mmCIF file of C-alpha atoms in Angstrom:
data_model
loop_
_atom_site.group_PDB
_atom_site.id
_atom_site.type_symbol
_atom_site.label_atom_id
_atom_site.label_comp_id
_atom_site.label_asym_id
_atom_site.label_seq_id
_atom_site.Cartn_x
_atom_site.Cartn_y
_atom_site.Cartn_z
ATOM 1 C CA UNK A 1 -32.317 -13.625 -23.227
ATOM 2 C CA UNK A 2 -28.923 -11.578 -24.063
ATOM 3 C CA UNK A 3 -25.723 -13.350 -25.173
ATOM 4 C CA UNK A 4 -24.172 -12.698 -21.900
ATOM 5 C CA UNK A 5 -26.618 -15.246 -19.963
ATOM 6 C CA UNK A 6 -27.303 -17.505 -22.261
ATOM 7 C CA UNK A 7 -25.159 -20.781 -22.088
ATOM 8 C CA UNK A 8 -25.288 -21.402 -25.521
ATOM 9 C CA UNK A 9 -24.252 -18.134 -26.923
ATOM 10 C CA UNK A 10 -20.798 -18.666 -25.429
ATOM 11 C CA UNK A 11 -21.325 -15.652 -23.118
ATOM 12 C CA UNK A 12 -20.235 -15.780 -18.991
ATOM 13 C CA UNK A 13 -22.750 -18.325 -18.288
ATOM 14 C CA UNK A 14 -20.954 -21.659 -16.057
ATOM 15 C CA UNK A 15 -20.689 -24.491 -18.596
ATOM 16 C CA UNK A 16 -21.853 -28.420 -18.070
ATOM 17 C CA UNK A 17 -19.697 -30.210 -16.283
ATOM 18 C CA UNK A 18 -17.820 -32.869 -17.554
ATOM 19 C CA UNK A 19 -18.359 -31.594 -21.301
ATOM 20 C CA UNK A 20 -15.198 -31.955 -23.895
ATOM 21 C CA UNK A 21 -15.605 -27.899 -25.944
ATOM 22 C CA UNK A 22 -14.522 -27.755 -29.212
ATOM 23 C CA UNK A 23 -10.975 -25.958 -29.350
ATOM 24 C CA UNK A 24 -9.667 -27.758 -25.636
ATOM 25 C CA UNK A 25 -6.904 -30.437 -25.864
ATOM 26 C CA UNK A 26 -7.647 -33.510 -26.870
ATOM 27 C CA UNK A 27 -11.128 -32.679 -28.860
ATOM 28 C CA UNK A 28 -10.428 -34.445 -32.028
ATOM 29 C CA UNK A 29 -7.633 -37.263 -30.205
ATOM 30 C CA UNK A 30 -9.264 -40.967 -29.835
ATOM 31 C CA UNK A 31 -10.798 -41.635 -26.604
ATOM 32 C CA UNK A 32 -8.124 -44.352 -26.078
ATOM 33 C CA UNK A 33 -5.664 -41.591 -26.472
ATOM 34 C CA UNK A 34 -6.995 -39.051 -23.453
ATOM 35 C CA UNK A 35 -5.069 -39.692 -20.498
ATOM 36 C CA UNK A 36 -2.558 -41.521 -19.357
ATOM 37 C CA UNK A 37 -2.283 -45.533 -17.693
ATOM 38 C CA UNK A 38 0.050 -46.220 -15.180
ATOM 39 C CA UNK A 39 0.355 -50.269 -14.907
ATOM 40 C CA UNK A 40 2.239 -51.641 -11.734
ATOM 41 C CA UNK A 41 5.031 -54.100 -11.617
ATOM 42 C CA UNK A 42 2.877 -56.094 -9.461
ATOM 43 C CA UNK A 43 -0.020 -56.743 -12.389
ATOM 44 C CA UNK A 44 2.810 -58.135 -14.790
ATOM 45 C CA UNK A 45 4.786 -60.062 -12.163
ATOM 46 C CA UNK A 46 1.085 -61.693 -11.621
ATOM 47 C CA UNK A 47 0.767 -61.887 -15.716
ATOM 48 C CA UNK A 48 4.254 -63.492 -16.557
ATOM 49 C CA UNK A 49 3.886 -65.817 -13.254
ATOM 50 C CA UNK A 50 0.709 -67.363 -14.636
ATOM 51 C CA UNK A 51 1.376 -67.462 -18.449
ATOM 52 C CA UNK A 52 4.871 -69.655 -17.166
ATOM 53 C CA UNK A 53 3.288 -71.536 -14.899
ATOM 54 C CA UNK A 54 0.861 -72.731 -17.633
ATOM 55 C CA UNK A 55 3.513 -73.924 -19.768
ATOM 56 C CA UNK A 56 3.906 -77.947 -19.981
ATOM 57 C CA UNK A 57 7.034 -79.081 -17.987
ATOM 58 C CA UNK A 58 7.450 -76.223 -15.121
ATOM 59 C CA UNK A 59 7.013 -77.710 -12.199
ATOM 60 C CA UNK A 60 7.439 -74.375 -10.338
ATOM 61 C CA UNK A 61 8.606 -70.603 -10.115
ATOM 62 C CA UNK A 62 11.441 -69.438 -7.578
ATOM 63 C CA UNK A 63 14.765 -70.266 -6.498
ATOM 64 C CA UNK A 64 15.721 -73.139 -3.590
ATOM 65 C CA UNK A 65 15.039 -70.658 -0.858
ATOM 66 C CA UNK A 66 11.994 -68.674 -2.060
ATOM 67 C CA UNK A 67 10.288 -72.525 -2.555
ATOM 68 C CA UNK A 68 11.362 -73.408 1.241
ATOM 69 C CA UNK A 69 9.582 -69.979 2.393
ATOM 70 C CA UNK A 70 7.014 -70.148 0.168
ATOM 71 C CA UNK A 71 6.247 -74.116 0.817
ATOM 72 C CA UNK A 72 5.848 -72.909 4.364
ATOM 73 C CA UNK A 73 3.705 -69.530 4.359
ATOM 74 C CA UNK A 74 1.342 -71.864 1.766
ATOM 75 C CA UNK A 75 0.490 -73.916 4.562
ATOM 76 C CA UNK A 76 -0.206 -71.173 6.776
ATOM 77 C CA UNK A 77 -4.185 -70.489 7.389
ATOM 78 C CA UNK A 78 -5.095 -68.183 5.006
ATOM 79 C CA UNK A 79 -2.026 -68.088 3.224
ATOM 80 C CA UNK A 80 -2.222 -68.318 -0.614
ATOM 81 C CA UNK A 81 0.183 -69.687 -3.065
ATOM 82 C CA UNK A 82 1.922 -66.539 -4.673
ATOM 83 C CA UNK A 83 1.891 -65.950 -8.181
ATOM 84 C CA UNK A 84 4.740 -63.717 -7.961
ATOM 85 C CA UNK A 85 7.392 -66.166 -6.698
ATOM 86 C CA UNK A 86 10.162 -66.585 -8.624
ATOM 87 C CA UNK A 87 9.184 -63.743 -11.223
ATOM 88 C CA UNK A 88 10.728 -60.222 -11.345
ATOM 89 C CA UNK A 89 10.278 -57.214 -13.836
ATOM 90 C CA UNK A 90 11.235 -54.190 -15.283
ATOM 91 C CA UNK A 91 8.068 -51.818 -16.213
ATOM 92 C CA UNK A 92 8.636 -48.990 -18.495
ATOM 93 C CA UNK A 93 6.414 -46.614 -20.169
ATOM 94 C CA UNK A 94 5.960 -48.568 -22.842
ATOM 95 C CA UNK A 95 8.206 -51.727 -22.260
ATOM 96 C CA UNK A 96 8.610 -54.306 -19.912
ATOM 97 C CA UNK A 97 11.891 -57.129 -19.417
ATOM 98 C CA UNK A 98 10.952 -60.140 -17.269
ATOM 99 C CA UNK A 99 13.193 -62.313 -15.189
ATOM 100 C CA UNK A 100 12.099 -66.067 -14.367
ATOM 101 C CA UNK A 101 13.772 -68.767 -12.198
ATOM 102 C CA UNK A 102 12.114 -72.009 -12.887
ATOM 103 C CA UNK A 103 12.157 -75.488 -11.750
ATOM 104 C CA UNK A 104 11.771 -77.613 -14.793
ATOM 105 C CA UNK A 105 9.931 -81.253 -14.910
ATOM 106 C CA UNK A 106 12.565 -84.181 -15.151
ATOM 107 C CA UNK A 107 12.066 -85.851 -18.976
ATOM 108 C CA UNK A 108 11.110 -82.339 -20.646
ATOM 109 C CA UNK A 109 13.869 -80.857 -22.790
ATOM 110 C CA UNK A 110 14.739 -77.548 -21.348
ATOM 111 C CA UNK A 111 15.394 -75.671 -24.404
ATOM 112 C CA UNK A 112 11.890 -76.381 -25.873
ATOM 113 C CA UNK A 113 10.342 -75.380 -22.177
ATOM 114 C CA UNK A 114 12.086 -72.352 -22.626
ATOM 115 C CA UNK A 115 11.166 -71.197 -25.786
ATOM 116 C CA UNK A 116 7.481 -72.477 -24.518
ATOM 117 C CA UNK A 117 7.619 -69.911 -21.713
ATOM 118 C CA UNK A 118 9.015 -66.960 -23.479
ATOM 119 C CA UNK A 119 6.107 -67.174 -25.811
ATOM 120 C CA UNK A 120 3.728 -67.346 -23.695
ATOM 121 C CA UNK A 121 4.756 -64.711 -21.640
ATOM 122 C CA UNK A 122 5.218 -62.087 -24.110
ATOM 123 C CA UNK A 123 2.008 -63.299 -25.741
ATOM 124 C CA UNK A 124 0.172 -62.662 -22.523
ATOM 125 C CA UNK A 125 1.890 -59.163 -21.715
ATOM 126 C CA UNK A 126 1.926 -57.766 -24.499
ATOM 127 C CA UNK A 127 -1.733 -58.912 -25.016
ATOM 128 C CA UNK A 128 -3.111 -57.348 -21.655
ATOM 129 C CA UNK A 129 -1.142 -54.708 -21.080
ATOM 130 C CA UNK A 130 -0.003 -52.983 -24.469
ATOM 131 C CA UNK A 131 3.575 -53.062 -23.281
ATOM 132 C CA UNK A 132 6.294 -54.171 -25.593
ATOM 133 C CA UNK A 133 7.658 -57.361 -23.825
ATOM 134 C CA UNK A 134 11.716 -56.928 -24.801
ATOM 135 C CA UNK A 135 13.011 -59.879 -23.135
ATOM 136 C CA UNK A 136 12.595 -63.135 -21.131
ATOM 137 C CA UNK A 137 15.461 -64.360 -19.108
ATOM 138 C CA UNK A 138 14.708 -67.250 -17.427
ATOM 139 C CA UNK A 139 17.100 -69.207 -15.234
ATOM 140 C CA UNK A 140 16.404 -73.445 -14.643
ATOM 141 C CA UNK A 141 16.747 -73.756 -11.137
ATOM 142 C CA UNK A 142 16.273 -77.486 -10.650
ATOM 143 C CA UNK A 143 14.877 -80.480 -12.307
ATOM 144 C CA UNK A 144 12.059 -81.923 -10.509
ATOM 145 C CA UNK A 145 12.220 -85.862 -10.106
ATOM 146 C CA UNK A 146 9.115 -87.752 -10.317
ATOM 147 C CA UNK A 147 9.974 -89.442 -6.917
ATOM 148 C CA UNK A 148 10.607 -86.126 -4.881
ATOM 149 C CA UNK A 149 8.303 -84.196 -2.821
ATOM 150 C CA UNK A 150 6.037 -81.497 -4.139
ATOM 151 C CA UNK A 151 6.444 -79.376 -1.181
ATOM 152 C CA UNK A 152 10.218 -79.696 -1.253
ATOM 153 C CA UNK A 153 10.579 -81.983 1.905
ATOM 154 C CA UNK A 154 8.990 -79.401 4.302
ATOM 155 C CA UNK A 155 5.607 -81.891 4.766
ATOM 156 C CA UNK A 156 5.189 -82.450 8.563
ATOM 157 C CA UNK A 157 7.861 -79.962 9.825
ATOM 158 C CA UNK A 158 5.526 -77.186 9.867
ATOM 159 C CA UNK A 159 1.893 -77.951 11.646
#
């Protein structure tokens, strides 16, 4: 067989597919370091929403109005409670700021639930996405009463 048809003898022969030569960019480079992730907004509004929520003493995410719509599309048929609600964020390259409005339980002190949620949130973030979490504003909304309604008094307007 001459050089010029043999694959191996680097001659005009097609290579394998999918193969990583010796000499190409990225040979040597880790293969966490080939190629490039792109992580939505959406995946760490979903992230900070649930690492808050899990916090003791939020009663729930969003402002008055976004609770009123949200109390109503939940008890739509097939409607799920959204994650998202209340949450917004900033996605970078390699950072991310998130923005929280929160409804606080009534007999928690604010300042400890506070310090509660930003920890857990940038614990969480920074944990599943890589990103560099470089702040946590959060806004207290309300203080839920242990006498009021979960569903902000929407139960049996909407059927």
């Amino acid at each position: 067989m001459s050089d010029s048809t043999n694959p191996l003898a680097g001659g005009n022969a097609p290579r394998p597919a999918g193969k990583t030569l010796t000499g190409q960019a990225g040979a040597g480079a880790a293969p966490e370091t080939r190629g490039r992730t792109t992580i939505a907004d959406s995946v760490v509004e979903k992230i900070a929403g649930m690492a808050t929520r899990e916090v003791p003493g939020i009663h729930s995410l969003g402002s008055g109005m976004s609770r009123t719509l949200g109390a109503v599309t939940d008890k739509v048929p097939g409607g799920r409670p959204s994650v998202t609600r209340g949450v917004k964020v900033e996605v970078g390259e390699r950072q991310a700021a998130v923005d929280l409005d929160v409804v606080a339980e009534y007999g928690f002190a604010i300042v400890d639930i506070a310090g509660d949620v930003r920890s857990s949130v940038i614990s969480a973030v920074e944990r599943m996405t890589g990103l560099e979490v470089v702040e946590v504003n959060i806004t207290v909304d309300d203080v839920h009463l242990p006498d009021e309604e979960d569903d902000d008094g929407t139960e049996g307007r909407v059927q």
